[in-house]
Amino acid sequence: MWVMSGFADEIDPDPETQCAVLDGLGIRYLELRSAWDVNVLDLTDDQVADLKRILDAHGIGVSSIGSPIGKIAVTDDFEAHLRRMDRAIEVARLVGAPYIRVFSFFLDPDQRPEDHRDEVVRRMAALAERAAAGGVVLLHENEKAIFGDVPERVHDLVTAVDSPALRLAWDAANYVQCGVVPFPDAFRLLRPYTDYLQVKDAVLATGEVVPAGEGDGRLRETVRALADDGYEGFVSMEPHLASAHHLGGFSGPDNFVRATKAFLAILDAEGVEYR
């Protein structure tokens, strides 16, 4: 069984509006990146409690904390970032989220990834150690301009850290925007470490983000392969159909619904059971 979720802040900043749209789609989880235009790690305990009451009233859980951990330069202060990691773990505990999304640090165009590889591995291992102690699992998301932006470096990172507290989120559109067609080669390389899907698609020639199945992410083939492989887990909608920036994106209610229905049509066509 695949379990649908989504970055509900792409619908609207207000959690009540988010939940109403998710209710209409029959989605019972969200990925918590922000609420009331406040980043998840900057929400106060009172705001988290208010949000949890809203979610509970709608019967909606949290699949993952969509944190910005790792979205700093590889040369930025890491000790301060570890304190942000501690906050992410605490918020995950408060809302009952099993996962925290993370990244592997921005590199400037003139910085060679191989020159910073050992430092990235050290940092990611420290984050994974914190996560393991906190009872959560980190999901590394491949993202443009970070160390782990292409499949080979993602594989190097997850195998070097070699921790059950560091797994992978699959984002086909982000690979496409890095010039990579992610199926089948990247999929085969990274499938053993992939526990979570984030759904958006993109056009290779332009980088434009489009609904699932309309770009070059080969989501239909990926869904088929995952189904054949017995995948069970969360599938998180992240459409980015209206705007995108370094900390997230926005779609609006209509585009979020359109993107979700496009992906569900793929699941239906492939005979994948979901809830």
XYZ file of C-alpha atoms in Angstrom:
275
model
C 0.000 0.000 0.000
C 1.326 3.435 -0.970
C 0.431 6.262 1.405
C -0.261 9.678 -0.096
C 1.108 12.848 1.504
C 2.121 16.275 0.289
C 3.774 19.603 0.987
C 0.526 21.223 2.045
C 2.082 24.697 2.295
C 2.029 24.595 -1.512
C -1.758 24.856 -1.208
C -2.003 27.862 1.117
C -0.147 29.239 4.164
C -3.176 28.561 6.397
C -3.278 24.991 7.775
C -7.087 24.982 7.840
C -7.172 25.650 4.094
C -4.453 23.059 3.561
C -6.449 20.434 5.436
C -9.658 21.238 3.571
C -7.958 20.583 0.225
C -6.290 17.421 1.508
C -9.680 16.257 2.813
C -11.150 16.745 -0.642
C -8.399 14.618 -2.166
C -8.651 11.935 0.506
C -5.028 12.514 1.579
C -4.458 11.758 5.263
C -0.864 12.973 5.674
C 1.149 16.088 4.934
C 4.839 16.913 4.814
C 5.419 19.789 7.219
C 7.613 22.498 5.701
C 5.847 25.639 6.941
C 2.610 26.926 8.411
C 1.266 30.485 8.487
C 4.279 31.438 6.302
C 6.655 30.385 9.110
C 9.321 27.761 8.441
C 8.771 24.557 10.379
C 11.947 25.039 12.438
C 10.889 28.557 13.433
C 7.445 27.621 14.701
C 7.093 28.106 18.450
C 5.972 25.241 20.652
C 2.585 26.957 20.956
C 2.286 27.189 17.164
C 3.220 23.522 16.807
C 0.561 22.636 19.377
C -2.034 24.717 17.525
C -1.089 23.054 14.252
C -1.288 19.598 15.809
C -4.808 20.344 17.053
C -5.876 21.358 13.542
C -4.354 18.248 11.995
C -5.883 15.971 14.620
C -9.313 17.515 14.022
C -9.005 16.533 10.354
C -7.446 13.139 11.007
C -4.258 14.142 9.201
C -0.803 12.955 10.247
C 2.691 14.172 9.387
C 4.753 11.931 7.115
C 7.956 13.962 7.358
C 9.399 17.233 8.555
C 10.292 19.092 5.340
C 13.230 20.809 6.988
C 15.857 23.081 5.432
C 18.649 21.220 7.234
C 21.662 21.082 4.931
C 20.544 24.083 2.882
C 23.554 26.136 3.925
C 26.927 26.527 2.268
C 29.408 23.755 2.905
C 31.670 26.358 4.526
C 29.002 27.842 6.826
C 29.041 27.292 10.590
C 27.969 23.715 11.236
C 27.658 23.856 15.023
C 24.822 26.363 14.758
C 23.203 24.094 12.185
C 23.348 21.142 14.571
C 21.174 23.146 16.953
C 18.675 23.552 14.114
C 18.832 19.778 13.697
C 17.930 19.353 17.346
C 14.884 21.563 16.802
C 13.857 19.487 13.789
C 14.016 16.333 15.903
C 11.941 17.972 18.632
C 9.249 19.111 16.175
C 9.180 15.622 14.656
C 8.561 14.241 18.132
C 5.789 16.752 18.830
C 3.862 15.934 15.649
C 4.728 12.241 15.404
C 6.727 12.403 12.170
C 9.006 9.408 11.466
C 11.207 11.235 8.927
C 13.095 14.512 8.518
C 14.078 15.700 5.052
C 17.640 17.027 4.741
C 20.119 18.216 2.115
C 23.884 17.917 1.640
C 25.071 21.536 1.584
C 25.365 24.078 -1.188
C 28.503 24.400 -3.282
C 29.458 27.496 -5.249
C 30.057 26.955 -8.977
C 33.813 27.335 -8.451
C 33.908 24.738 -5.634
C 34.757 21.235 -6.818
C 32.587 18.616 -5.096
C 35.537 16.274 -4.625
C 37.365 18.940 -2.610
C 34.519 19.069 -0.078
C 33.413 15.448 -0.100
C 34.993 14.456 3.222
C 33.516 17.473 5.022
C 30.050 16.733 3.631
C 30.310 13.106 4.753
C 31.433 14.229 8.215
C 28.510 16.602 8.522
C 25.937 14.127 7.260
C 27.251 11.447 9.608
C 26.888 13.866 12.527
C 23.303 14.642 11.488
C 22.516 10.935 11.163
C 23.954 10.267 14.610
C 21.694 12.975 16.067
C 18.697 11.525 14.232
C 19.359 7.984 15.430
C 19.545 9.189 19.016
C 16.264 11.038 18.495
C 14.445 8.049 17.012
C 13.902 9.508 13.532
C 15.250 8.784 10.053
C 16.768 11.411 7.771
C 15.748 11.504 4.117
C 18.352 13.068 1.850
C 16.699 14.928 -1.008
C 18.686 15.400 -4.196
C 18.654 19.136 -4.901
C 20.297 21.409 -7.432
C 23.705 22.865 -6.456
C 24.255 20.734 -3.344
C 26.883 17.997 -3.035
C 24.284 15.276 -3.520
C 22.686 16.681 -6.661
C 23.525 13.860 -9.075
C 23.052 10.114 -8.546
C 26.720 9.165 -8.268
C 27.382 11.603 -5.419
C 24.114 10.693 -3.687
C 25.235 7.063 -3.772
C 28.694 7.960 -2.497
C 27.183 9.935 0.370
C 24.651 7.395 1.589
C 27.106 4.500 1.387
C 29.932 6.457 3.065
C 27.751 7.475 6.011
C 26.352 3.927 6.100
C 23.700 4.581 8.748
C 20.140 3.267 8.987
C 19.247 6.808 10.083
C 20.150 8.216 6.648
C 18.021 7.126 3.724
C 16.939 8.745 0.444
C 13.932 10.649 -0.845
C 13.525 10.302 -4.616
C 12.842 13.526 -6.536
C 12.798 12.921 -10.276
C 12.343 16.584 -11.227
C 15.429 17.687 -9.319
C 17.518 15.136 -11.192
C 16.097 16.314 -14.511
C 16.983 19.914 -13.624
C 20.563 18.728 -13.112
C 20.605 17.253 -16.620
C 19.970 13.672 -15.489
C 17.244 11.405 -16.853
C 16.679 9.451 -13.629
C 15.281 6.190 -14.967
C 16.547 3.518 -15.301
C 20.222 3.983 -14.379
C 19.914 6.314 -11.376
C 16.908 4.373 -10.133
C 18.795 1.078 -10.189
C 21.767 2.642 -8.393
C 19.748 4.271 -5.621
C 16.686 2.059 -5.186
C 18.261 0.018 -2.328
C 18.502 3.198 -0.241
C 15.247 4.897 -1.269
C 12.403 4.883 1.272
C 10.291 7.873 0.221
C 8.995 9.526 -2.958
C 8.552 13.227 -3.640
C 6.460 13.797 -6.734
C 7.137 16.437 -9.309
C 8.258 16.235 -12.928
C 10.363 18.523 -15.121
C 11.296 19.115 -18.743
C 14.920 18.347 -19.568
C 15.317 21.032 -22.228
C 14.078 23.929 -20.091
C 13.975 22.769 -16.460
C 10.287 23.733 -16.278
C 8.380 21.879 -13.556
C 5.250 20.132 -14.839
C 2.668 17.643 -13.504
C 3.708 14.005 -13.183
C 3.996 12.261 -16.523
C 4.355 15.450 -18.556
C 8.130 15.811 -18.231
C 11.305 13.766 -18.565
C 11.389 12.293 -15.055
C 9.973 9.001 -16.372
C 7.600 8.762 -13.450
C 5.389 6.193 -15.125
C 8.311 3.819 -15.561
C 9.518 4.539 -12.032
C 6.099 3.810 -10.534
C 5.927 0.549 -12.478
C 9.382 -0.510 -11.302
C 8.622 0.384 -7.684
C 5.353 -1.527 -7.804
C 7.131 -4.561 -9.241
C 9.722 -4.208 -6.468
C 7.064 -4.208 -3.749
C 7.481 -0.593 -2.649
C 5.435 0.397 0.386
C 5.691 3.851 1.893
C 4.914 7.523 1.618
C 4.434 9.413 -1.629
C 4.599 13.181 -1.141
C 3.223 15.654 -3.662
C 5.523 18.654 -4.210
C 4.144 20.207 -7.412
C 5.999 23.591 -7.587
C 3.625 24.627 -10.377
C 3.349 28.336 -9.559
C 6.741 29.267 -8.117
C 9.901 27.839 -6.596
C 12.760 29.181 -4.500
C 15.659 27.818 -2.484
C 13.475 26.967 0.531
C 10.457 25.533 -1.271
C 7.715 26.271 -3.754
C 4.058 27.120 -4.200
C 1.240 25.813 -6.380
C -2.078 27.077 -5.010
C -5.139 24.883 -4.420
C -6.106 24.341 -8.061
C -2.611 23.427 -9.220
C -2.056 21.178 -6.205
C -5.246 19.292 -7.016
C -4.337 19.135 -10.721
C -0.870 17.759 -9.962
C -2.212 15.220 -7.483
C -4.859 13.941 -9.895
C -2.226 13.592 -12.626
C -0.103 11.386 -10.389
C -3.038 9.369 -9.081
C -3.990 8.658 -12.701
C -0.558 7.076 -13.140
C -1.038 4.957 -10.016
C -4.460 3.868 -11.234
C -3.123 2.977 -14.660
C -0.374 0.874 -13.091
C -2.745 -0.822 -10.674
C -1.006 0.556 -7.587
C -3.067 0.533 -4.408
C -2.862 3.695 -2.355
C -4.618 5.495 0.442
